[in-house]
PDB file of N, CA, C and O in Angstrom:
ATOM      1  N   UNK A   1      24.964   1.253  35.394  1.00  0.00           N
ATOM      2  CA  UNK A   1      26.252   1.224  34.612  1.00  0.00           C
ATOM      3  C   UNK A   1      25.487   2.566  33.711  1.00  0.00           C
ATOM      4  O   UNK A   1      24.314   1.948  33.207  1.00  0.00           O
ATOM      5  N   UNK A   2      26.373   3.005  33.025  1.00  0.00           N
ATOM      6  CA  UNK A   2      26.029   4.256  31.965  1.00  0.00           C
ATOM      7  C   UNK A   2      25.730   3.255  30.800  1.00  0.00           C
ATOM      8  O   UNK A   2      26.479   2.580  30.489  1.00  0.00           O
ATOM      9  N   UNK A   3      24.606   4.115  29.767  1.00  0.00           N
ATOM     10  CA  UNK A   3      24.750   3.035  28.407  1.00  0.00           C
ATOM     11  C   UNK A   3      25.612   4.175  27.166  1.00  0.00           C
ATOM     12  O   UNK A   3      26.579   5.155  27.430  1.00  0.00           O
ATOM     13  N   UNK A   4      26.373   3.036  26.761  1.00  0.00           N
ATOM     14  CA  UNK A   4      27.072   3.552  26.249  1.00  0.00           C
ATOM     15  C   UNK A   4      26.539   4.316  24.522  1.00  0.00           C
ATOM     16  O   UNK A   4      25.008   3.636  24.130  1.00  0.00           O
ATOM     17  N   UNK A   5      27.281   4.720  23.735  1.00  0.00           N
ATOM     18  CA  UNK A   5      26.866   5.063  22.628  1.00  0.00           C
ATOM     19  C   UNK A   5      26.012   4.230  22.006  1.00  0.00           C
ATOM     20  O   UNK A   5      25.542   4.693  21.416  1.00  0.00           O
ATOM     21  N   UNK A   6      26.463   3.143  21.557  1.00  0.00           N
ATOM     22  CA  UNK A   6      25.672   2.417  20.680  1.00  0.00           C
ATOM     23  C   UNK A   6      24.525   2.206  21.041  1.00  0.00           C
ATOM     24  O   UNK A   6      23.509   1.772  20.405  1.00  0.00           O
ATOM     25  N   UNK A   7      24.278   2.316  22.705  1.00  0.00           N
ATOM     26  CA  UNK A   7      23.396   1.705  23.368  1.00  0.00           C
ATOM     27  C   UNK A   7      22.127   3.028  22.808  1.00  0.00           C
ATOM     28  O   UNK A   7      20.884   2.887  22.776  1.00  0.00           O
ATOM     29  N   UNK A   8      22.942   3.772  23.218  1.00  0.00           N
ATOM     30  CA  UNK A   8      21.686   5.540  23.065  1.00  0.00           C
ATOM     31  C   UNK A   8      21.616   5.266  21.722  1.00  0.00           C
ATOM     32  O   UNK A   8      20.414   6.259  21.703  1.00  0.00           O
ATOM     33  N   UNK A   9      22.313   5.015  20.567  1.00  0.00           N
ATOM     34  CA  UNK A   9      21.354   5.472  19.503  1.00  0.00           C
ATOM     35  C   UNK A   9      20.344   4.456  18.974  1.00  0.00           C
ATOM     36  O   UNK A   9      20.201   4.043  18.201  1.00  0.00           O
ATOM     37  N   UNK A  10      20.838   3.039  19.928  1.00  0.00           N
ATOM     38  CA  UNK A  10      19.799   1.857  19.293  1.00  0.00           C
ATOM     39  C   UNK A  10      18.682   2.208  20.067  1.00  0.00           C
ATOM     40  O   UNK A  10      17.250   2.059  19.112  1.00  0.00           O
ATOM     41  N   UNK A  11      19.340   3.204  20.999  1.00  0.00           N
ATOM     42  CA  UNK A  11      17.284   2.986  22.137  1.00  0.00           C
ATOM     43  C   UNK A  11      16.471   4.432  20.881  1.00  0.00           C
ATOM     44  O   UNK A  11      15.316   4.417  20.708  1.00  0.00           O
ATOM     45  N   UNK A  12      17.386   5.268  20.357  1.00  0.00           N
ATOM     46  CA  UNK A  12      16.742   6.568  19.461  1.00  0.00           C
ATOM     47  C   UNK A  12      16.536   5.821  18.222  1.00  0.00           C
ATOM     48  O   UNK A  12      15.520   6.207  17.661  1.00  0.00           O
ATOM     49  N   UNK A  13      17.199   5.086  17.741  1.00  0.00           N
ATOM     50  CA  UNK A  13      16.774   4.025  16.126  1.00  0.00           C
ATOM     51  C   UNK A  13      15.541   3.891  16.743  1.00  0.00           C
ATOM     52  O   UNK A  13      14.513   3.678  15.496  1.00  0.00           O
ATOM     53  N   UNK A  14      14.312   2.721  17.372  1.00  0.00           N
ATOM     54  CA  UNK A  14      14.248   2.094  18.040  1.00  0.00           C
ATOM     55  C   UNK A  14      12.793   2.929  17.881  1.00  0.00           C
ATOM     56  O   UNK A  14      11.634   2.885  17.649  1.00  0.00           O
ATOM     57  N   UNK A  15      12.949   4.686  19.236  1.00  0.00           N
ATOM     58  CA  UNK A  15      11.838   5.416  18.984  1.00  0.00           C
ATOM     59  C   UNK A  15      11.315   5.784  18.111  1.00  0.00           C
ATOM     60  O   UNK A  15      10.594   6.416  17.528  1.00  0.00           O
ATOM     61  N   UNK A  16      13.263   6.053  16.908  1.00  0.00           N
ATOM     62  CA  UNK A  16      12.094   6.659  15.122  1.00  0.00           C
ATOM     63  C   UNK A  16      11.226   5.732  15.188  1.00  0.00           C
ATOM     64  O   UNK A  16      10.254   6.121  14.324  1.00  0.00           O
ATOM     65  N   UNK A  17      11.862   4.582  14.697  1.00  0.00           N
ATOM     66  CA  UNK A  17      10.864   3.695  13.985  1.00  0.00           C
ATOM     67  C   UNK A  17       9.414   3.502  14.829  1.00  0.00           C
ATOM     68  O   UNK A  17       8.495   3.212  14.323  1.00  0.00           O
ATOM     69  N   UNK A  18       9.010   3.279  15.997  1.00  0.00           N
ATOM     70  CA  UNK A  18       8.051   3.467  16.940  1.00  0.00           C
ATOM     71  C   UNK A  18       6.918   5.236  16.192  1.00  0.00           C
ATOM     72  O   UNK A  18       5.926   4.400  15.875  1.00  0.00           O
ATOM     73  N   UNK A  19       7.534   6.078  15.870  1.00  0.00           N
ATOM     74  CA  UNK A  19       7.364   7.281  15.779  1.00  0.00           C
ATOM     75  C   UNK A  19       6.773   7.182  14.153  1.00  0.00           C
ATOM     76  O   UNK A  19       5.887   6.806  14.160  1.00  0.00           O
ATOM     77  N   UNK A  20       7.254   6.314  13.761  1.00  0.00           N
ATOM     78  CA  UNK A  20       7.205   6.256  12.059  1.00  0.00           C
ATOM     79  C   UNK A  20       6.066   5.473  12.072  1.00  0.00           C
ATOM     80  O   UNK A  20       4.990   5.423  10.600  1.00  0.00           O
ATOM     81  N   UNK A  21       5.941   4.370  12.638  1.00  0.00           N
ATOM     82  CA  UNK A  21       5.375   3.346  12.893  1.00  0.00           C
ATOM     83  C   UNK A  21       3.548   3.750  13.260  1.00  0.00           C
ATOM     84  O   UNK A  21       2.660   3.749  12.606  1.00  0.00           O
ATOM     85  N   UNK A  22       4.383   5.017  13.890  1.00  0.00           N
ATOM     86  CA  UNK A  22       2.966   5.055  14.950  1.00  0.00           C
ATOM     87  C   UNK A  22       1.979   6.390  13.797  1.00  0.00           C
ATOM     88  O   UNK A  22       0.929   6.703  13.746  1.00  0.00           O
ATOM     89  N   UNK A  23       2.515   6.904  13.293  1.00  0.00           N
ATOM     90  CA  UNK A  23       2.666   8.036  11.809  1.00  0.00           C
ATOM     91  C   UNK A  23       2.422   7.394  10.780  1.00  0.00           C
ATOM     92  O   UNK A  23       0.978   8.462  10.125  1.00  0.00           O
ATOM     93  N   UNK A  24       2.523   6.293  10.492  1.00  0.00           N
ATOM     94  CA  UNK A  24       1.797   5.485   8.994  1.00  0.00           C
ATOM     95  C   UNK A  24       0.701   4.997   9.406  1.00  0.00           C
ATOM     96  O   UNK A  24      -0.279   5.281   8.874  1.00  0.00           O
ATOM     97  N   UNK A  25       0.362   4.690  11.251  1.00  0.00           N
ATOM     98  CA  UNK A  25      -1.041   4.165  11.134  1.00  0.00           C
ATOM     99  C   UNK A  25      -1.934   5.770  10.976  1.00  0.00           C
ATOM    100  O   UNK A  25      -3.361   5.077  10.873  1.00  0.00           O
ATOM    101  N   UNK A  26      -1.547   6.379  11.526  1.00  0.00           N
ATOM    102  CA  UNK A  26      -2.312   7.421  11.485  1.00  0.00           C
ATOM    103  C   UNK A  26      -2.539   7.944  10.205  1.00  0.00           C
ATOM    104  O   UNK A  26      -4.318   8.525  10.201  1.00  0.00           O
ATOM    105  N   UNK A  27      -1.396   8.216   9.353  1.00  0.00           N
ATOM    106  CA  UNK A  27      -1.836   7.967   7.781  1.00  0.00           C
ATOM    107  C   UNK A  27      -3.306   7.309   7.415  1.00  0.00           C
ATOM    108  O   UNK A  27      -4.096   8.070   6.644  1.00  0.00           O
ATOM    109  N   UNK A  28      -3.563   6.111   7.533  1.00  0.00           N
ATOM    110  CA  UNK A  28      -3.943   4.848   7.021  1.00  0.00           C
ATOM    111  C   UNK A  28      -5.425   5.559   7.420  1.00  0.00           C
ATOM    112  O   UNK A  28      -6.290   4.810   7.233  1.00  0.00           O
ATOM    113  N   UNK A  29      -5.647   5.357   8.829  1.00  0.00           N
ATOM    114  CA  UNK A  29      -6.661   5.744  10.111  1.00  0.00           C
ATOM    115  C   UNK A  29      -7.367   7.064   9.149  1.00  0.00           C
ATOM    116  O   UNK A  29      -9.043   7.083   9.300  1.00  0.00           O
ATOM    117  N   UNK A  30      -6.398   8.350   8.534  1.00  0.00           N
ATOM    118  CA  UNK A  30      -7.035   9.111   8.372  1.00  0.00           C
ATOM    119  C   UNK A  30      -7.751   8.876   6.948  1.00  0.00           C
ATOM    120  O   UNK A  30      -8.682   9.149   6.318  1.00  0.00           O
ATOM    121  N   UNK A  31      -7.059   8.114   6.114  1.00  0.00           N
ATOM    122  CA  UNK A  31      -7.549   8.016   4.794  1.00  0.00           C
ATOM    123  C   UNK A  31      -8.529   6.988   4.630  1.00  0.00           C
ATOM    124  O   UNK A  31      -9.389   7.623   3.964  1.00  0.00           O
ATOM    125  N   UNK A  32      -8.725   6.341   5.660  1.00  0.00           N
ATOM    126  CA  UNK A  32     -10.472   5.201   5.901  1.00  0.00           C
ATOM    127  C   UNK A  32     -11.288   6.344   6.379  1.00  0.00           C
ATOM    128  O   UNK A  32     -12.770   6.159   5.289  1.00  0.00           O
ATOM    129  N   UNK A  33     -11.049   7.004   6.675  1.00  0.00           N
ATOM    130  CA  UNK A  33     -12.506   8.138   7.533  1.00  0.00           C
ATOM    131  C   UNK A  33     -12.718   8.760   6.245  1.00  0.00           C
ATOM    132  O   UNK A  33     -13.777   9.521   5.757  1.00  0.00           O
ATOM    133  N   UNK A  34     -11.806   9.884   5.249  1.00  0.00           N
ATOM    134  CA  UNK A  34     -11.904  10.680   4.667  1.00  0.00           C
ATOM    135  C   UNK A  34     -12.050  10.284   3.501  1.00  0.00           C
ATOM    136  O   UNK A  34     -13.347   9.863   2.657  1.00  0.00           O
ATOM    137  N   UNK A  35     -11.860   8.341   3.171  1.00  0.00           N
ATOM    138  CA  UNK A  35     -12.710   7.574   1.987  1.00  0.00           C
ATOM    139  C   UNK A  35     -14.043   7.665   2.140  1.00  0.00           C
ATOM    140  O   UNK A  35     -15.132   6.996   1.480  1.00  0.00           O
ATOM    141  N   UNK A  36     -14.027   7.148   3.784  1.00  0.00           N
ATOM    142  CA  UNK A  36     -15.493   6.432   4.295  1.00  0.00           C
ATOM    143  C   UNK A  36     -16.569   7.739   4.045  1.00  0.00           C
ATOM    144  O   UNK A  36     -17.320   6.922   2.669  1.00  0.00           O
ATOM    145  N   UNK A  37     -15.965   8.816   3.890  1.00  0.00           N
ATOM    146  CA  UNK A  37     -17.658  10.079   3.791  1.00  0.00           C
ATOM    147  C   UNK A  37     -17.300  10.105   2.323  1.00  0.00           C
ATOM    148  O   UNK A  37     -18.244  10.637   2.212  1.00  0.00           O
ATOM    149  N   UNK A  38     -16.555  11.079   1.788  1.00  0.00           N
ATOM    150  CA  UNK A  38     -16.565  10.980   0.348  1.00  0.00           C
ATOM    151  C   UNK A  38     -17.251   9.753   0.126  1.00  0.00           C
ATOM    152  O   UNK A  38     -18.645  10.197  -1.031  1.00  0.00           O
ATOM    153  N   UNK A  39     -16.765   8.484   0.353  1.00  0.00           N
ATOM    154  CA  UNK A  39     -17.660   7.353  -0.757  1.00  0.00           C
ATOM    155  C   UNK A  39     -19.365   7.462   0.063  1.00  0.00           C
ATOM    156  O   UNK A  39     -20.542   6.885  -1.354  1.00  0.00           O
ATOM    157  N   UNK A  40     -19.513   8.059   0.632  1.00  0.00           N
ATOM    158  CA  UNK A  40     -20.778   8.049   1.623  1.00  0.00           C
ATOM    159  C   UNK A  40     -21.686   9.551   0.848  1.00  0.00           C
ATOM    160  O   UNK A  40     -22.636   8.971  -0.091  1.00  0.00           O
ATOM    161  N   UNK A  41     -21.050  10.255   0.739  1.00  0.00           N
ATOM    162  CA  UNK A  41     -21.334  11.306  -0.401  1.00  0.00           C
ATOM    163  C   UNK A  41     -21.400  11.498  -1.655  1.00  0.00           C
ATOM    164  O   UNK A  41     -22.639  12.088  -2.385  1.00  0.00           O
ATOM    165  N   UNK A  42     -20.723  10.632  -1.952  1.00  0.00           N
ATOM    166  CA  UNK A  42     -21.048   9.799  -4.013  1.00  0.00           C
ATOM    167  C   UNK A  42     -21.709   9.061  -4.116  1.00  0.00           C
ATOM    168  O   UNK A  42     -22.534   9.782  -5.109  1.00  0.00           O
ATOM    169  N   UNK A  43     -22.508   8.476  -2.735  1.00  0.00           N
ATOM    170  CA  UNK A  43     -23.785   7.906  -3.964  1.00  0.00           C
ATOM    171  C   UNK A  43     -25.055   8.505  -2.907  1.00  0.00           C
ATOM    172  O   UNK A  43     -25.976   7.811  -3.681  1.00  0.00           O
ATOM    173  N   UNK A  44     -24.725  10.001  -2.298  1.00  0.00           N
ATOM    174  CA  UNK A  44     -25.848  10.052  -2.930  1.00  0.00           C
ATOM    175  C   UNK A  44     -26.240  11.740  -3.564  1.00  0.00           C
ATOM    176  O   UNK A  44     -27.209  12.259  -3.803  1.00  0.00           O
ATOM    177  N   UNK A  45     -25.534  12.059  -3.847  1.00  0.00           N
ATOM    178  CA  UNK A  45     -24.531  13.160  -5.556  1.00  0.00           C
ATOM    179  C   UNK A  45     -24.230  12.543  -6.612  1.00  0.00           C
ATOM    180  O   UNK A  45     -23.338  12.518  -6.611  1.00  0.00           O
ATOM    181  N   UNK A  46     -25.298  12.633  -7.096  1.00  0.00           N
ATOM    182  CA  UNK A  46     -25.384  12.151  -8.921  1.00  0.00           C
ATOM    183  C   UNK A  46     -22.944  13.117  -9.173  1.00  0.00           C
ATOM    184  O   UNK A  46     -22.296  12.289 -10.000  1.00  0.00           O
ATOM    185  N   UNK A  47     -23.206  13.778  -8.879  1.00  0.00           N
ATOM    186  CA  UNK A  47     -21.728  14.574  -9.231  1.00  0.00           C
ATOM    187  C   UNK A  47     -20.850  14.459  -8.881  1.00  0.00           C
ATOM    188  O   UNK A  47     -19.740  14.845  -9.309  1.00  0.00           O
ATOM    189  N   UNK A  48     -21.139  13.942  -7.687  1.00  0.00           N
ATOM    190  CA  UNK A  48     -19.684  13.612  -6.868  1.00  0.00           C
ATOM    191  C   UNK A  48     -19.554  12.410  -7.215  1.00  0.00           C
ATOM    192  O   UNK A  48     -18.901  11.975  -7.083  1.00  0.00           O
ATOM    193  N   UNK A  49     -20.563  11.409  -7.549  1.00  0.00           N
ATOM    194  CA  UNK A  49     -20.207  10.459  -8.138  1.00  0.00           C
ATOM    195  C   UNK A  49     -19.347  10.054  -9.069  1.00  0.00           C
ATOM    196  O   UNK A  49     -18.761   9.158  -9.583  1.00  0.00           O
ATOM    197  N   UNK A  50     -20.094  11.245 -10.390  1.00  0.00           N
ATOM    198  CA  UNK A  50     -19.135  11.400 -11.503  1.00  0.00           C
ATOM    199  C   UNK A  50     -17.393  11.637 -11.488  1.00  0.00           C
ATOM    200  O   UNK A  50     -17.078  10.728 -11.922  1.00  0.00           O
ATOM    201  N   UNK A  51     -17.758  12.175 -10.284  1.00  0.00           N
ATOM    202  CA  UNK A  51     -16.130  13.263 -10.519  1.00  0.00           C
ATOM    203  C   UNK A  51     -15.190  11.987  -9.785  1.00  0.00           C
ATOM    204  O   UNK A  51     -13.998  11.158 -10.344  1.00  0.00           O
ATOM    205  N   UNK A  52     -16.317  10.677  -8.344  1.00  0.00           N
ATOM    206  CA  UNK A  52     -15.576   9.777  -7.337  1.00  0.00           C
ATOM    207  C   UNK A  52     -14.876   8.187  -9.188  1.00  0.00           C
ATOM    208  O   UNK A  52     -13.564   8.092  -8.918  1.00  0.00           O
ATOM    209  N   UNK A  53     -15.933   7.919 -10.219  1.00  0.00           N
ATOM    210  CA  UNK A  53     -15.829   7.273 -10.126  1.00  0.00           C
ATOM    211  C   UNK A  53     -14.440   7.300 -11.427  1.00  0.00           C
ATOM    212  O   UNK A  53     -13.832   6.648 -11.266  1.00  0.00           O
ATOM    213  N   UNK A  54     -14.761   8.445 -12.244  1.00  0.00           N
ATOM    214  CA  UNK A  54     -13.310   9.341 -12.804  1.00  0.00           C
ATOM    215  C   UNK A  54     -12.035   9.007 -12.444  1.00  0.00           C
ATOM    216  O   UNK A  54     -11.685   8.914 -13.004  1.00  0.00           O
ATOM    217  N   UNK A  55     -12.287   9.707 -11.568  1.00  0.00           N
ATOM    218  CA  UNK A  55     -10.998   9.596 -10.501  1.00  0.00           C
ATOM    219  C   UNK A  55     -10.395   7.735 -10.216  1.00  0.00           C
ATOM    220  O   UNK A  55      -9.116   8.499  -9.999  1.00  0.00           O
ATOM    221  N   UNK A  56     -11.467   7.690  -9.470  1.00  0.00           N
ATOM    222  CA  UNK A  56     -11.107   5.962  -9.035  1.00  0.00           C
ATOM    223  C   UNK A  56     -10.354   5.400 -10.818  1.00  0.00           C
ATOM    224  O   UNK A  56      -9.431   4.849 -10.965  1.00  0.00           O
ATOM    225  N   UNK A  57     -11.551   5.407 -11.704  1.00  0.00           N
ATOM    226  CA  UNK A  57     -10.937   4.956 -12.815  1.00  0.00           C
ATOM    227  C   UNK A  57      -9.333   5.741 -13.536  1.00  0.00           C
ATOM    228  O   UNK A  57      -8.572   4.367 -13.805  1.00  0.00           O
ATOM    229  N   UNK A  58      -9.186   6.982 -13.453  1.00  0.00           N
ATOM    230  CA  UNK A  58      -8.009   7.189 -13.418  1.00  0.00           C
ATOM    231  C   UNK A  58      -6.437   6.745 -12.760  1.00  0.00           C
ATOM    232  O   UNK A  58      -5.636   6.617 -13.581  1.00  0.00           O
ATOM    233  N   UNK A  59      -7.179   6.583 -11.707  1.00  0.00           N
ATOM    234  CA  UNK A  59      -6.230   6.853 -10.873  1.00  0.00           C
ATOM    235  C   UNK A  59      -5.624   5.118 -10.341  1.00  0.00           C
ATOM    236  O   UNK A  59      -4.652   4.913  -9.305  1.00  0.00           O
ATOM    237  N   UNK A  60      -6.246   4.212 -10.255  1.00  0.00           N
ATOM    238  CA  UNK A  60      -6.278   2.568  -9.788  1.00  0.00           C
ATOM    239  C   UNK A  60      -6.108   2.274 -11.186  1.00  0.00           C
ATOM    240  O   UNK A  60      -7.301   1.692 -11.850  1.00  0.00           O
ATOM    241  N   UNK A  61      -4.921   1.969 -11.438  1.00  0.00           N
ATOM    242  CA  UNK A  61      -4.433   1.598 -12.391  1.00  0.00           C
ATOM    243  C   UNK A  61      -3.652   0.246 -12.207  1.00  0.00           C
ATOM    244  O   UNK A  61      -3.509  -1.084 -13.102  1.00  0.00           O
ATOM    245  N   UNK A  62      -3.532  -0.115 -10.704  1.00  0.00           N
ATOM    246  CA  UNK A  62      -3.287  -1.787 -10.319  1.00  0.00           C
ATOM    247  C   UNK A  62      -4.527  -2.738 -10.962  1.00  0.00           C
ATOM    248  O   UNK A  62      -5.676  -2.259 -10.995  1.00  0.00           O
ATOM    249  N   UNK A  63      -3.977  -3.677 -11.514  1.00  0.00           N
ATOM    250  CA  UNK A  63      -5.214  -4.541 -12.252  1.00  0.00           C
ATOM    251  C   UNK A  63      -6.406  -5.458 -11.257  1.00  0.00           C
ATOM    252  O   UNK A  63      -7.791  -5.279 -10.593  1.00  0.00           O
ATOM    253  N   UNK A  64      -5.223  -5.848  -9.309  1.00  0.00           N
ATOM    254  CA  UNK A  64      -6.465  -6.301  -8.124  1.00  0.00           C
ATOM    255  C   UNK A  64      -6.429  -5.131  -7.961  1.00  0.00           C
ATOM    256  O   UNK A  64      -7.997  -4.917  -7.111  1.00  0.00           O
ATOM    257  N   UNK A  65      -6.086  -3.882  -7.870  1.00  0.00           N
ATOM    258  CA  UNK A  65      -7.109  -2.748  -7.483  1.00  0.00           C
ATOM    259  C   UNK A  65      -8.325  -2.283  -8.373  1.00  0.00           C
ATOM    260  O   UNK A  65      -8.928  -2.001  -7.654  1.00  0.00           O
ATOM    261  N   UNK A  66      -8.297  -2.792  -9.221  1.00  0.00           N
ATOM    262  CA  UNK A  66     -10.014  -2.097 -10.170  1.00  0.00           C
ATOM    263  C   UNK A  66     -11.505  -3.535 -10.010  1.00  0.00           C
ATOM    264  O   UNK A  66     -11.752  -3.010  -9.981  1.00  0.00           O
ATOM    265  N   UNK A  67     -10.177  -4.332  -9.438  1.00  0.00           N
ATOM    266  CA  UNK A  67     -10.598  -5.923  -9.233  1.00  0.00           C
ATOM    267  C   UNK A  67     -11.623  -5.640  -8.282  1.00  0.00           C
ATOM    268  O   UNK A  67     -13.512  -5.703  -7.626  1.00  0.00           O
ATOM    269  N   UNK A  68     -10.603  -4.803  -7.088  1.00  0.00           N
ATOM    270  CA  UNK A  68     -10.970  -4.349  -5.471  1.00  0.00           C
ATOM    271  C   UNK A  68     -12.449  -3.522  -5.716  1.00  0.00           C
ATOM    272  O   UNK A  68     -13.398  -3.414  -4.614  1.00  0.00           O
ATOM    273  N   UNK A  69     -12.502  -2.307  -6.815  1.00  0.00           N
ATOM    274  CA  UNK A  69     -13.627  -1.014  -6.701  1.00  0.00           C
ATOM    275  C   UNK A  69     -14.456  -1.327  -7.712  1.00  0.00           C
ATOM    276  O   UNK A  69     -15.223  -0.763  -7.890  1.00  0.00           O
ATOM    277  N   UNK A  70     -14.563  -2.324  -8.640  1.00  0.00           N
ATOM    278  CA  UNK A  70     -15.478  -3.103  -9.410  1.00  0.00           C
ATOM    279  C   UNK A  70     -17.147  -2.566  -9.380  1.00  0.00           C
ATOM    280  O   UNK A  70     -17.509  -2.445  -9.755  1.00  0.00           O
ATOM    281  N   UNK A  71     -16.745  -2.984  -8.224  1.00  0.00           N
ATOM    282  CA  UNK A  71     -18.891  -3.060  -7.489  1.00  0.00           C
ATOM    283  C   UNK A  71     -18.697  -1.919  -6.994  1.00  0.00           C
ATOM    284  O   UNK A  71     -19.838  -1.678  -7.929  1.00  0.00           O
ATOM    285  N   UNK A  72     -18.090  -0.857  -6.603  1.00  0.00           N
ATOM    286  CA  UNK A  72     -18.439   0.701  -6.274  1.00  0.00           C
ATOM    287  C   UNK A  72     -18.286   0.972  -7.691  1.00  0.00           C
ATOM    288  O   UNK A  72     -18.944   2.121  -7.665  1.00  0.00           O
ATOM    289  N   UNK A  73     -17.856   0.835  -8.356  1.00  0.00           N
ATOM    290  CA  UNK A  73     -17.740   1.805  -9.675  1.00  0.00           C
ATOM    291  C   UNK A  73     -19.145   1.362 -10.316  1.00  0.00           C
ATOM    292  O   UNK A  73     -19.452   2.536 -10.458  1.00  0.00           O
ATOM    293  N   UNK A  74     -19.575   0.395  -9.970  1.00  0.00           N
ATOM    294  CA  UNK A  74     -20.722  -0.137 -10.419  1.00  0.00           C
ATOM    295  C   UNK A  74     -22.305   1.237  -9.916  1.00  0.00           C
ATOM    296  O   UNK A  74     -23.030   1.211 -10.133  1.00  0.00           O
ATOM    297  N   UNK A  75     -21.976   0.733  -8.847  1.00  0.00           N
ATOM    298  CA  UNK A  75     -23.150   1.098  -7.799  1.00  0.00           C
ATOM    299  C   UNK A  75     -23.023   3.134  -8.289  1.00  0.00           C
ATOM    300  O   UNK A  75     -23.828   4.412  -8.268  1.00  0.00           O
ATOM    301  N   UNK A  76     -22.019   3.565  -7.776  1.00  0.00           N
ATOM    302  CA  UNK A  76     -21.193   5.016  -8.159  1.00  0.00           C
ATOM    303  C   UNK A  76     -21.506   5.196  -9.680  1.00  0.00           C
ATOM    304  O   UNK A  76     -22.362   6.487 -10.305  1.00  0.00           O
ATOM    305  N   UNK A  77     -21.443   4.059 -11.111  1.00  0.00           N
ATOM    306  CA  UNK A  77     -22.661   4.890 -11.924  1.00  0.00           C
ATOM    307  C   UNK A  77     -23.792   4.930 -11.996  1.00  0.00           C
ATOM    308  O   UNK A  77     -24.078   5.322 -13.121  1.00  0.00           O
ATOM    309  N   UNK A  78     -24.457   3.796 -11.662  1.00  0.00           N
ATOM    310  CA  UNK A  78     -25.808   3.461 -11.782  1.00  0.00           C
ATOM    311  C   UNK A  78     -25.815   4.978 -10.632  1.00  0.00           C
ATOM    312  O   UNK A  78     -27.669   5.433 -11.165  1.00  0.00           O
ATOM    313  N   UNK A  79     -25.148   5.692  -9.289  1.00  0.00           N
ATOM    314  CA  UNK A  79     -25.203   7.075  -8.791  1.00  0.00           C
ATOM    315  C   UNK A  79     -25.826   7.991  -9.911  1.00  0.00           C
ATOM    316  O   UNK A  79     -26.440   8.732  -9.963  1.00  0.00           O
ATOM    317  N   UNK A  80     -24.572   8.305 -10.914  1.00  0.00           N
ATOM    318  CA  UNK A  80     -24.372   9.562 -11.569  1.00  0.00           C
ATOM    319  C   UNK A  80     -25.016   9.009 -12.941  1.00  0.00           C
ATOM    320  O   UNK A  80     -25.581  10.176 -14.016  1.00  0.00           O
ATOM    321  N   UNK A  81     -25.451   8.457 -13.314  1.00  0.00           N
ATOM    322  CA  UNK A  81     -26.736   7.768 -13.911  1.00  0.00           C
ATOM    323  C   UNK A  81     -26.266   8.148 -15.033  1.00  0.00           C
ATOM    324  O   UNK A  81     -26.769   7.536 -16.784  1.00  0.00           O
ATOM    325  N   UNK A  82     -24.668   6.915 -15.753  1.00  0.00           N
ATOM    326  CA  UNK A  82     -24.123   6.723 -17.299  1.00  0.00           C
ATOM    327  C   UNK A  82     -23.695   5.270 -16.488  1.00  0.00           C
ATOM    328  O   UNK A  82     -22.993   4.609 -17.537  1.00  0.00           O
ATOM    329  N   UNK A  83     -24.763   4.374 -15.704  1.00  0.00           N
ATOM    330  CA  UNK A  83     -24.022   2.265 -16.070  1.00  0.00           C
ATOM    331  C   UNK A  83     -24.876   2.654 -17.472  1.00  0.00           C
ATOM    332  O   UNK A  83     -26.366   3.093 -18.452  1.00  0.00           O
TER     333      UNK A  83
END
């Protein structure tokens, strides 16, 4: 029995939703990888540490985010010599 137009639309929407979910997962994975690499380099290089600490302070405006990165900021400040 052939699929109705409504069934075809529902299948296309389901496929679109799966693709959007996969795209979001890929984006999250990329952010984790980049974040890990930048953090590792910042903890080795005072110049990068200063930049990263400044950038985090400027952009992490939610209190919950600030609490989450407090320990990292302390490490970056120590590396940058600004603690």
